[in-house]
Amino acid sequence: MSEKQSLPFIEFITLCSLVFMAVCNNSVYYSLNVYLQELGFTKSLSGLLISVYSLSGMFMYATVSNRITAENAYSFMFKGMVMVCMCGCGYLYIQGFWPLLLLRIGQGVGLFMVLAPCVAILVSMVSQDNVGSAFSLYSTALLLPYAVMPHVSEQFGPLVDGPAWIYAGTAGLIPLAFLLTLFLRFRTSRMEKHGQNKGEVISARESYANLLRLKIVSVLMVNGVYFMIFNGLFFLFQDFAHSRGIYQAGYFFSLQMGVMIAVRLFGGTLFDRFSKRGLIVTAFVFTAGGFVLLNGLHDGTMLLPIAVVFGIGMGLSAPALNSLMFVVSEPRFRSFNVNMMMFTVHMGSFLGPLIGGIAVDSMGYSGFLWIAAAGTAGTALVFMLLGMRDD
C-alpha cells in the first residue's frame, strides 16, 4: 500500500492567506447595493452594477482558463493585483453609471487574474488522498472574508466619509498579498526542481469538449445555482433586513460564515469519507429550508438560528462540489475544470444579484425568497436523480 500523500503545509497556508486577502476585495462590497441606491440608482441598476463584475469574470474564465498553469500563474497574479488595487481606490473618484460599470468590469478581470492562477497552484499540490480536506480548507479561505468584512464595514462606516473609503482601504491588503505571492513563488519553484509541480497547456478544443461529459456539466450547473443563491442573498440582504426593520444585520453573515467555516475546518475528513453527492443534496435541502424560514422573518429574534441553518447548508456545499469535480475529472483537465467551477461561481454571482434585484422590484422580497427556496429544492432533487442514474 502506498503512503498517503499530504499537502505541502507552508505553501498551502501561504496560498490560502493570499486568497483571503484577495477575496476581501470582493466581500467588502456587502454594502454596495445600499451605497449605489444612495447615489440614485434603482434596485435593478444597482443589481446590474454589482453583477457586471461577475460577468467580466465569467468571460475571462471561459476564454483564458485553459492557458493558466502552475508555471505561468505568477505572471497573471502580479498583474491582477495591480488592477484590483487600482479599481478599489477608484470608488473615491467615480460615481457615474458608465464609469462605475467600467470599474466593476476591471475588478472582475483583476480578481480573475489573481484567483484563477491560485487554483492552478492548488491543484498542483492536491492528490486523491487529500482532495476533500484540501478543498475544505481552501474554501474556508474563500469564505472567511464574507464572515469578517460585512461586520467590519458596518463598524468602520460611521468613522469614514462614506463606503468608498472602506473599499479603498481594503485595497490596501493587496501589497501584503503581493509579498506573500513572491514568497509562494520562491517555495513552489523549489517544488518544481523536485518534479512536484508540473502542468501542461491543453488546447481549447480538448478543454471544452471535456466539459460535455454529464458528470462534469452537472457539477458545474449545480455549483452555478449554489453561488447564484449565495450572492443573491449576500448582496440583497442588507436592504432586505432594512425592509423588515433590522438595521444592524451584519452579524447574520458573521454567524453564517462562522458556522460554514466550522463545518469546513472540523469536518474536513467528512468530505473524504462520505458520498460527496449525498453531502451536496443534504446541503441544498438545508439551504432551501433557510429561505423558507427567512421569508417568515419580521424582527431580529430568529435571525441567528436562521443564520445557523444557512451556515450548515452552505458550509457543506462548496467543498463537496469542488472535490467531486476533482474526482470525476481526468488528471490533465483538473486545473481547467476546477477553474470552470470558478466560471460558474461568476455566472451565479452575475445572475444572483441581477435576477434578485429584478425579482425584488417586481414581487418584493417575499417573492424573491420563495423563488430561491423552490430553485434550491428543485436543484437538489435533479442532482439526486442524476446520481441514481450514474450509480
Tab-separated table of C-alpha atoms in Angstrom:
chain	number	residue	atom	x	y	z
A	1	MET	CA	0.000	0.000	0.000
A	2	SER	CA	1.382	3.438	-0.962
A	3	GLU	CA	1.869	6.075	1.695
A	4	LYS	CA	-0.875	8.679	1.879
A	5	GLN	CA	0.278	11.943	0.303
A	6	SER	CA	-0.002	15.064	2.438
A	7	LEU	CA	-0.314	18.703	1.443
A	8	PRO	CA	2.825	20.898	1.447
A	9	PHE	CA	1.921	22.804	4.599
A	10	ILE	CA	3.792	26.111	4.224
A	11	GLU	CA	2.897	26.531	0.555
A	12	PHE	CA	-0.751	25.670	1.163
A	13	ILE	CA	-1.167	28.064	4.104
A	14	THR	CA	0.553	30.854	2.145
A	15	LEU	CA	-1.760	30.261	-0.802
A	16	CYS	CA	-4.829	30.348	1.462
A	17	SER	CA	-3.612	33.577	3.096
A	18	LEU	CA	-3.220	35.483	-0.144
A	19	VAL	CA	-6.580	34.148	-1.380
A	20	PHE	CA	-8.155	35.517	1.809
A	21	MET	CA	-6.691	38.977	1.165
A	22	ALA	CA	-7.815	38.964	-2.455
A	23	VAL	CA	-11.386	37.924	-1.636
A	24	CYS	CA	-11.645	40.665	1.000
A	25	ASN	CA	-11.663	42.952	-2.046
A	26	ASN	CA	-14.960	41.413	-3.127
A	27	SER	CA	-16.698	40.726	0.185
A	28	VAL	CA	-16.203	44.344	1.326
A	29	TYR	CA	-18.902	45.261	-1.200
A	30	TYR	CA	-21.583	43.901	1.117
A	31	SER	CA	-22.819	47.494	1.363
A	32	LEU	CA	-22.568	48.245	-2.368
A	33	ASN	CA	-26.283	47.746	-3.093
A	34	VAL	CA	-27.287	50.311	-0.464
A	35	TYR	CA	-24.428	52.662	-1.459
A	36	LEU	CA	-25.474	52.623	-5.130
A	37	GLN	CA	-29.086	53.369	-4.213
A	38	GLU	CA	-27.849	56.315	-2.143
A	39	LEU	CA	-26.168	57.556	-5.325
A	40	GLY	CA	-29.591	57.489	-7.005
A	41	PHE	CA	-29.625	54.144	-8.844
A	42	THR	CA	-32.686	51.883	-8.853
A	43	LYS	CA	-32.526	48.357	-7.413
A	44	SER	CA	-32.317	46.921	-10.936
A	45	LEU	CA	-29.460	49.210	-11.983
A	46	SER	CA	-27.702	48.535	-8.691
A	47	GLY	CA	-28.061	44.805	-9.355
A	48	LEU	CA	-26.571	45.295	-12.820
A	49	LEU	CA	-23.577	47.238	-11.491
A	50	ILE	CA	-22.971	44.585	-8.844
A	51	SER	CA	-23.378	41.746	-11.321
A	52	VAL	CA	-21.261	43.054	-14.202
A	53	TYR	CA	-18.196	42.325	-12.067
A	54	SER	CA	-19.063	38.656	-12.286
A	55	LEU	CA	-19.944	38.878	-15.991
A	56	SER	CA	-16.414	40.040	-16.758
A	57	GLY	CA	-15.048	37.223	-14.606
A	58	MET	CA	-17.213	34.721	-16.498
A	59	PHE	CA	-15.761	35.911	-19.792
A	60	MET	CA	-12.197	35.594	-18.508
A	61	TYR	CA	-12.728	32.115	-17.046
A	62	ALA	CA	-14.374	30.945	-20.277
A	63	THR	CA	-11.636	32.246	-22.567
A	64	VAL	CA	-8.367	32.260	-20.609
A	65	SER	CA	-8.552	29.419	-18.033
A	66	ASN	CA	-7.039	26.772	-20.305
A	67	ARG	CA	-3.892	28.911	-20.718
A	68	ILE	CA	-3.116	29.086	-16.997
A	69	THR	CA	-0.775	26.551	-15.413
A	70	ALA	CA	1.141	26.424	-12.143
A	71	GLU	CA	4.231	27.612	-14.048
A	72	ASN	CA	2.804	30.801	-15.597
A	73	ALA	CA	0.455	31.558	-12.687
A	74	TYR	CA	2.572	34.233	-11.026
A	75	SER	CA	2.760	36.478	-14.076
A	76	PHE	CA	-1.049	36.631	-14.112
A	77	MET	CA	-1.263	37.162	-10.356
A	78	PHE	CA	1.063	40.155	-10.183
A	79	LYS	CA	-0.814	41.978	-12.961
A	80	GLY	CA	-4.176	41.141	-11.413
A	81	MET	CA	-3.163	42.532	-8.037
A	82	VAL	CA	-2.284	45.883	-9.600
A	83	MET	CA	-5.730	46.022	-11.247
A	84	VAL	CA	-7.587	45.082	-8.037
A	85	CYS	CA	-5.734	47.716	-6.024
A	86	MET	CA	-6.326	50.497	-8.573
A	87	CYS	CA	-10.020	49.665	-9.005
A	88	GLY	CA	-10.625	49.572	-5.265
A	89	CYS	CA	-9.239	53.082	-4.949
A	90	GLY	CA	-11.306	54.210	-7.936
A	91	TYR	CA	-14.501	54.417	-5.869
A	92	LEU	CA	-13.101	57.553	-4.245
A	93	TYR	CA	-13.380	59.390	-7.557
A	94	ILE	CA	-16.115	57.663	-9.573
A	95	GLN	CA	-19.888	57.916	-9.085
A	96	GLY	CA	-21.426	57.951	-12.577
A	97	PHE	CA	-23.110	54.875	-14.097
A	98	TRP	CA	-20.797	54.237	-17.062
A	99	PRO	CA	-17.536	54.872	-15.172
A	100	LEU	CA	-18.765	52.596	-12.378
A	101	LEU	CA	-19.669	49.954	-14.958
A	102	LEU	CA	-16.120	50.048	-16.348
A	103	LEU	CA	-14.700	49.993	-12.831
A	104	ARG	CA	-16.687	46.863	-11.937
A	105	ILE	CA	-15.541	45.170	-15.154
A	106	GLY	CA	-11.929	45.998	-14.280
A	107	GLN	CA	-12.391	44.486	-10.813
A	108	GLY	CA	-13.784	41.285	-12.310
A	109	VAL	CA	-10.837	40.914	-14.684
A	110	GLY	CA	-8.339	41.763	-11.949
A	111	LEU	CA	-9.658	39.291	-9.402
A	112	PHE	CA	-9.796	36.592	-12.080
A	113	MET	CA	-6.096	37.193	-12.753
A	114	VAL	CA	-5.417	36.638	-9.053
A	115	LEU	CA	-7.700	33.718	-8.196
A	116	ALA	CA	-7.580	31.562	-11.361
A	117	PRO	CA	-3.800	31.094	-11.049
A	118	CYS	CA	-4.295	30.230	-7.363
A	119	VAL	CA	-6.491	27.303	-8.438
A	120	ALA	CA	-3.790	26.056	-10.819
A	121	ILE	CA	-1.255	26.185	-7.980
A	122	LEU	CA	-3.686	24.468	-5.591
A	123	VAL	CA	-4.403	21.593	-7.999
A	124	SER	CA	-0.669	21.026	-8.401
A	125	MET	CA	-0.477	20.401	-4.632
A	126	VAL	CA	-3.539	18.147	-4.226
A	127	SER	CA	-3.830	14.369	-4.533
A	128	GLN	CA	-6.736	11.905	-4.457
A	129	ASP	CA	-5.847	11.209	-0.813
A	130	ASN	CA	-6.430	14.743	0.439
A	131	VAL	CA	-8.725	16.384	-2.111
A	132	GLY	CA	-11.712	16.686	0.255
A	133	SER	CA	-9.822	18.209	3.161
A	134	ALA	CA	-7.748	20.423	0.817
A	135	PHE	CA	-10.799	21.985	-0.805
A	136	SER	CA	-12.475	22.231	2.579
A	137	LEU	CA	-9.620	24.349	3.935
A	138	TYR	CA	-9.149	26.311	0.692
A	139	SER	CA	-12.832	27.179	0.544
A	140	THR	CA	-12.538	28.362	4.159
A	141	ALA	CA	-10.024	30.953	2.963
A	142	LEU	CA	-12.514	31.968	0.277
A	143	LEU	CA	-15.330	32.240	2.831
A	144	LEU	CA	-13.634	33.903	5.782
A	145	PRO	CA	-13.740	37.407	4.214
A	146	TYR	CA	-17.536	37.115	3.958
A	147	ALA	CA	-17.642	36.451	7.698
A	148	VAL	CA	-15.363	39.362	8.538
A	149	MET	CA	-15.960	42.191	6.078
A	150	PRO	CA	-19.722	42.866	6.483
A	151	HIS	CA	-19.311	43.395	10.225
A	152	VAL	CA	-16.061	45.356	9.791
A	153	SER	CA	-17.732	47.551	7.159
A	154	GLU	CA	-20.624	48.370	9.480
A	155	GLN	CA	-18.258	49.159	12.362
A	156	PHE	CA	-15.990	51.427	10.313
A	157	GLY	CA	-18.859	53.053	8.390
A	158	PRO	CA	-19.503	55.856	10.914
A	159	LEU	CA	-15.762	56.599	11.156
A	160	VAL	CA	-15.156	57.384	7.479
A	161	ASP	CA	-16.676	59.682	4.881
A	162	GLY	CA	-18.720	57.072	3.001
A	163	PRO	CA	-18.315	53.431	1.904
A	164	ALA	CA	-15.884	54.398	-0.883
A	165	TRP	CA	-13.183	54.912	1.752
A	166	ILE	CA	-13.763	51.409	3.110
A	167	TYR	CA	-13.458	49.960	-0.404
A	168	ALA	CA	-10.224	51.862	-0.994
A	169	GLY	CA	-8.872	50.898	2.434
A	170	THR	CA	-9.462	47.208	1.762
A	171	ALA	CA	-7.413	47.525	-1.430
A	172	GLY	CA	-4.509	48.250	0.920
A	173	LEU	CA	-4.317	44.494	1.643
A	174	ILE	CA	-3.079	43.870	-1.902
A	175	PRO	CA	0.542	44.977	-1.337
A	176	LEU	CA	0.804	42.430	1.505
A	177	ALA	CA	-0.717	39.775	-0.772
A	178	PHE	CA	1.917	40.730	-3.356
A	179	LEU	CA	4.688	39.977	-0.851
A	180	LEU	CA	3.116	36.628	0.038
A	181	THR	CA	2.965	35.800	-3.669
A	182	LEU	CA	6.691	36.453	-4.009
A	183	PHE	CA	7.309	34.066	-1.106
A	184	LEU	CA	4.995	31.432	-2.592
A	185	ARG	CA	6.747	31.656	-5.957
A	186	PHE	CA	10.055	31.005	-4.204
A	187	ARG	CA	8.632	27.992	-2.352
A	188	THR	CA	6.908	26.438	-5.364
A	189	SER	CA	9.993	26.916	-7.530
A	190	ARG	CA	11.748	24.531	-5.123
A	191	MET	CA	8.906	22.040	-5.625
A	192	GLU	CA	9.354	22.288	-9.410
A	193	LYS	CA	13.014	21.366	-9.083
A	194	HIS	CA	11.953	18.143	-7.371
A	195	GLY	CA	9.329	17.384	-10.031
A	196	GLN	CA	6.368	18.025	-7.748
A	197	ASN	CA	4.714	20.925	-9.548
A	198	LYS	CA	4.092	20.246	-13.202
A	199	GLY	CA	1.382	21.467	-15.512
A	200	GLU	CA	0.560	21.497	-19.211
A	201	VAL	CA	-1.270	23.833	-21.507
A	202	ILE	CA	-4.140	21.956	-23.167
A	203	SER	CA	-5.913	23.027	-26.340
A	204	ALA	CA	-9.184	24.932	-26.162
A	205	ARG	CA	-10.939	22.253	-28.223
A	206	GLU	CA	-9.951	19.468	-25.820
A	207	SER	CA	-10.696	21.629	-22.795
A	208	TYR	CA	-14.246	22.498	-23.759
A	209	ALA	CA	-15.016	19.037	-25.154
A	210	ASN	CA	-14.303	17.532	-21.735
A	211	LEU	CA	-16.989	19.774	-20.212
A	212	LEU	CA	-19.694	17.972	-22.200
A	213	ARG	CA	-19.486	14.857	-20.026
A	214	LEU	CA	-22.654	14.572	-17.915
A	215	LYS	CA	-20.743	14.179	-14.634
A	216	ILE	CA	-18.783	17.368	-15.386
A	217	VAL	CA	-21.607	19.581	-16.656
A	218	SER	CA	-23.978	18.558	-13.840
A	219	VAL	CA	-21.480	19.578	-11.162
A	220	LEU	CA	-20.834	22.869	-12.975
A	221	MET	CA	-24.534	23.695	-13.154
A	222	VAL	CA	-25.202	22.857	-9.504
A	223	ASN	CA	-22.218	24.982	-8.497
A	224	GLY	CA	-23.656	27.864	-10.524
A	225	VAL	CA	-27.020	27.559	-8.782
A	226	TYR	CA	-25.308	27.485	-5.372
A	227	PHE	CA	-23.432	30.715	-5.990
A	228	MET	CA	-26.416	32.398	-7.625
A	229	ILE	CA	-28.281	31.766	-4.363
A	230	PHE	CA	-25.317	32.737	-2.192
A	231	ASN	CA	-24.609	36.049	-3.944
A	232	GLY	CA	-28.254	36.994	-4.379
A	233	LEU	CA	-28.692	36.636	-0.627
A	234	PHE	CA	-25.405	38.333	0.231
A	235	PHE	CA	-25.787	41.481	-1.855
A	236	LEU	CA	-29.530	41.957	-1.218
A	237	PHE	CA	-29.547	41.056	2.461
A	238	GLN	CA	-28.812	44.469	3.964
A	239	ASP	CA	-31.698	46.062	2.078
A	240	PHE	CA	-33.937	43.065	2.941
A	241	ALA	CA	-33.076	43.448	6.633
A	242	HIS	CA	-33.945	47.157	6.471
A	243	SER	CA	-37.321	46.240	4.931
A	244	ARG	CA	-38.022	44.034	7.982
A	245	GLY	CA	-36.964	46.722	10.457
A	246	ILE	CA	-33.475	45.336	11.190
A	247	TYR	CA	-30.775	47.978	10.699
A	248	GLN	CA	-27.671	46.249	12.067
A	249	ALA	CA	-27.733	42.828	10.384
A	250	GLY	CA	-24.063	42.297	9.527
A	251	TYR	CA	-23.788	39.791	12.366
A	252	PHE	CA	-26.090	37.457	10.362
A	253	PHE	CA	-23.278	36.834	7.891
A	254	SER	CA	-20.674	36.737	10.628
A	255	LEU	CA	-22.529	33.838	12.288
A	256	GLN	CA	-23.468	32.161	8.998
A	257	MET	CA	-19.896	32.257	7.774
A	258	GLY	CA	-18.645	31.200	11.193
A	259	VAL	CA	-20.789	28.056	11.006
A	260	MET	CA	-19.678	27.426	7.413
A	261	ILE	CA	-16.048	27.768	8.391
A	262	ALA	CA	-16.520	25.471	11.409
A	263	VAL	CA	-18.119	22.836	9.177
A	264	ARG	CA	-15.197	23.005	6.783
A	265	LEU	CA	-12.421	23.215	9.361
A	266	PHE	CA	-13.648	20.471	11.674
A	267	GLY	CA	-15.411	18.360	9.071
A	268	GLY	CA	-12.501	18.061	6.647
A	269	THR	CA	-12.337	14.276	6.788
A	270	LEU	CA	-16.119	14.149	6.314
A	271	PHE	CA	-15.618	15.336	2.725
A	272	ASP	CA	-13.145	12.485	2.088
A	273	ARG	CA	-15.166	9.715	3.794
A	274	PHE	CA	-18.796	10.270	2.802
A	275	SER	CA	-20.637	10.436	-0.511
A	276	LYS	CA	-19.917	13.838	-1.998
A	277	ARG	CA	-23.166	13.778	-3.961
A	278	GLY	CA	-25.129	12.950	-0.785
A	279	LEU	CA	-23.483	15.840	1.056
A	280	ILE	CA	-24.411	18.214	-1.781
A	281	VAL	CA	-28.083	17.160	-1.751
A	282	THR	CA	-28.194	17.489	2.047
A	283	ALA	CA	-26.651	20.946	1.817
A	284	PHE	CA	-29.247	22.162	-0.676
A	285	VAL	CA	-32.126	20.844	1.457
A	286	PHE	CA	-30.808	22.834	4.451
A	287	THR	CA	-30.421	25.953	2.300
A	288	ALA	CA	-33.967	25.683	0.902
A	289	GLY	CA	-35.253	25.438	4.469
A	290	GLY	CA	-33.268	28.547	5.357
A	291	PHE	CA	-35.025	30.587	2.674
A	292	VAL	CA	-38.436	29.437	3.909
A	293	LEU	CA	-37.543	30.495	7.455
A	294	LEU	CA	-36.114	33.804	6.255
A	295	ASN	CA	-39.374	34.618	4.498
A	296	GLY	CA	-41.170	34.474	7.845
A	297	LEU	CA	-38.749	36.904	9.486
A	298	HIS	CA	-40.341	40.041	10.965
A	299	ASP	CA	-37.764	41.089	13.562
A	300	GLY	CA	-34.288	40.098	14.719
A	301	THR	CA	-35.302	37.323	17.137
A	302	MET	CA	-34.942	34.432	14.643
A	303	LEU	CA	-32.036	35.884	12.697
A	304	LEU	CA	-29.306	33.905	14.447
A	305	PRO	CA	-30.998	30.451	14.239
A	306	ILE	CA	-31.659	31.067	10.531
A	307	ALA	CA	-28.007	32.008	10.069
A	308	VAL	CA	-27.029	28.632	11.576
A	309	VAL	CA	-29.302	26.776	9.117
A	310	PHE	CA	-27.753	28.636	6.167
A	311	GLY	CA	-24.288	28.065	7.605
A	312	ILE	CA	-24.748	24.281	7.727
A	313	GLY	CA	-26.251	24.131	4.242
A	314	MET	CA	-23.763	26.383	2.535
A	315	GLY	CA	-20.870	25.024	4.584
A	316	LEU	CA	-21.328	21.554	3.134
A	317	SER	CA	-21.808	22.627	-0.488
A	318	ALA	CA	-18.638	24.124	-1.936
A	319	PRO	CA	-16.007	21.620	-0.629
A	320	ALA	CA	-18.135	18.671	-1.729
A	321	LEU	CA	-18.760	20.207	-5.162
A	322	ASN	CA	-15.109	21.068	-5.802
A	323	SER	CA	-13.761	17.750	-4.560
A	324	LEU	CA	-16.375	15.888	-6.632
A	325	MET	CA	-15.211	17.829	-9.705
A	326	PHE	CA	-11.598	16.886	-8.932
A	327	VAL	CA	-12.503	13.205	-8.598
A	328	VAL	CA	-14.627	12.913	-11.770
A	329	SER	CA	-12.137	14.873	-13.927
A	330	GLU	CA	-9.290	13.362	-15.922
A	331	PRO	CA	-5.980	14.394	-14.307
A	332	ARG	CA	-4.860	16.655	-17.177
A	333	PHE	CA	-8.178	18.557	-17.099
A	334	ARG	CA	-8.385	19.029	-13.332
A	335	SER	CA	-6.955	22.538	-13.159
A	336	PHE	CA	-9.134	23.695	-16.062
A	337	ASN	CA	-12.277	22.039	-14.689
A	338	VAL	CA	-11.817	23.469	-11.209
A	339	ASN	CA	-11.304	26.891	-12.789
A	340	MET	CA	-14.501	26.346	-14.753
A	341	MET	CA	-16.120	25.867	-11.365
A	342	MET	CA	-14.996	29.439	-10.796
A	343	PHE	CA	-16.645	30.356	-14.104
A	344	THR	CA	-19.934	29.089	-12.681
A	345	VAL	CA	-19.177	30.969	-9.450
A	346	HIS	CA	-19.098	34.158	-11.507
A	347	MET	CA	-22.124	33.066	-13.520
A	348	GLY	CA	-24.026	32.651	-10.252
A	349	SER	CA	-22.591	35.889	-8.898
A	350	PHE	CA	-23.788	37.706	-12.026
A	351	LEU	CA	-27.264	36.168	-12.161
A	352	GLY	CA	-27.914	36.204	-8.393
A	353	PRO	CA	-27.910	39.968	-7.732
A	354	LEU	CA	-29.288	40.754	-11.216
A	355	ILE	CA	-32.266	38.365	-11.091
A	356	GLY	CA	-32.689	39.054	-7.379
A	357	GLY	CA	-32.848	42.806	-7.962
A	358	ILE	CA	-35.409	42.362	-10.755
A	359	ALA	CA	-37.446	39.911	-8.637
A	360	VAL	CA	-37.481	42.282	-5.657
A	361	ASP	CA	-38.559	45.182	-7.885
A	362	SER	CA	-41.354	43.016	-9.343
A	363	MET	CA	-42.524	40.817	-6.447
A	364	GLY	CA	-40.887	42.167	-3.322
A	365	TYR	CA	-38.587	40.237	-1.011
A	366	SER	CA	-41.217	37.600	-0.246
A	367	GLY	CA	-41.423	36.587	-3.919
A	368	PHE	CA	-37.640	36.546	-4.248
A	369	LEU	CA	-37.260	34.265	-1.217
A	370	TRP	CA	-39.918	31.796	-2.403
A	371	ILE	CA	-38.221	31.566	-5.814
A	372	ALA	CA	-34.867	30.944	-4.108
A	373	ALA	CA	-36.341	28.201	-1.891
A	374	ALA	CA	-38.048	26.441	-4.809
A	375	GLY	CA	-34.971	26.692	-7.031
A	376	THR	CA	-32.713	25.272	-4.336
A	377	ALA	CA	-35.022	22.345	-3.546
A	378	GLY	CA	-35.516	21.600	-7.256
A	379	THR	CA	-31.772	21.551	-7.847
A	380	ALA	CA	-31.306	19.064	-5.001
A	381	LEU	CA	-33.957	16.753	-6.487
A	382	VAL	CA	-32.490	16.812	-10.011
A	383	PHE	CA	-28.949	16.256	-8.736
A	384	MET	CA	-30.098	13.311	-6.612
A	385	LEU	CA	-31.833	11.721	-9.630
A	386	LEU	CA	-28.702	12.185	-11.755
A	387	GLY	CA	-26.712	10.431	-9.037
A	388	MET	CA	-29.063	7.452	-9.118
A	389	ARG	CA	-28.594	7.312	-12.913
A	390	ASP	CA	-24.791	7.301	-12.511
A	391	ASP	CA	-24.997	4.506	-9.973
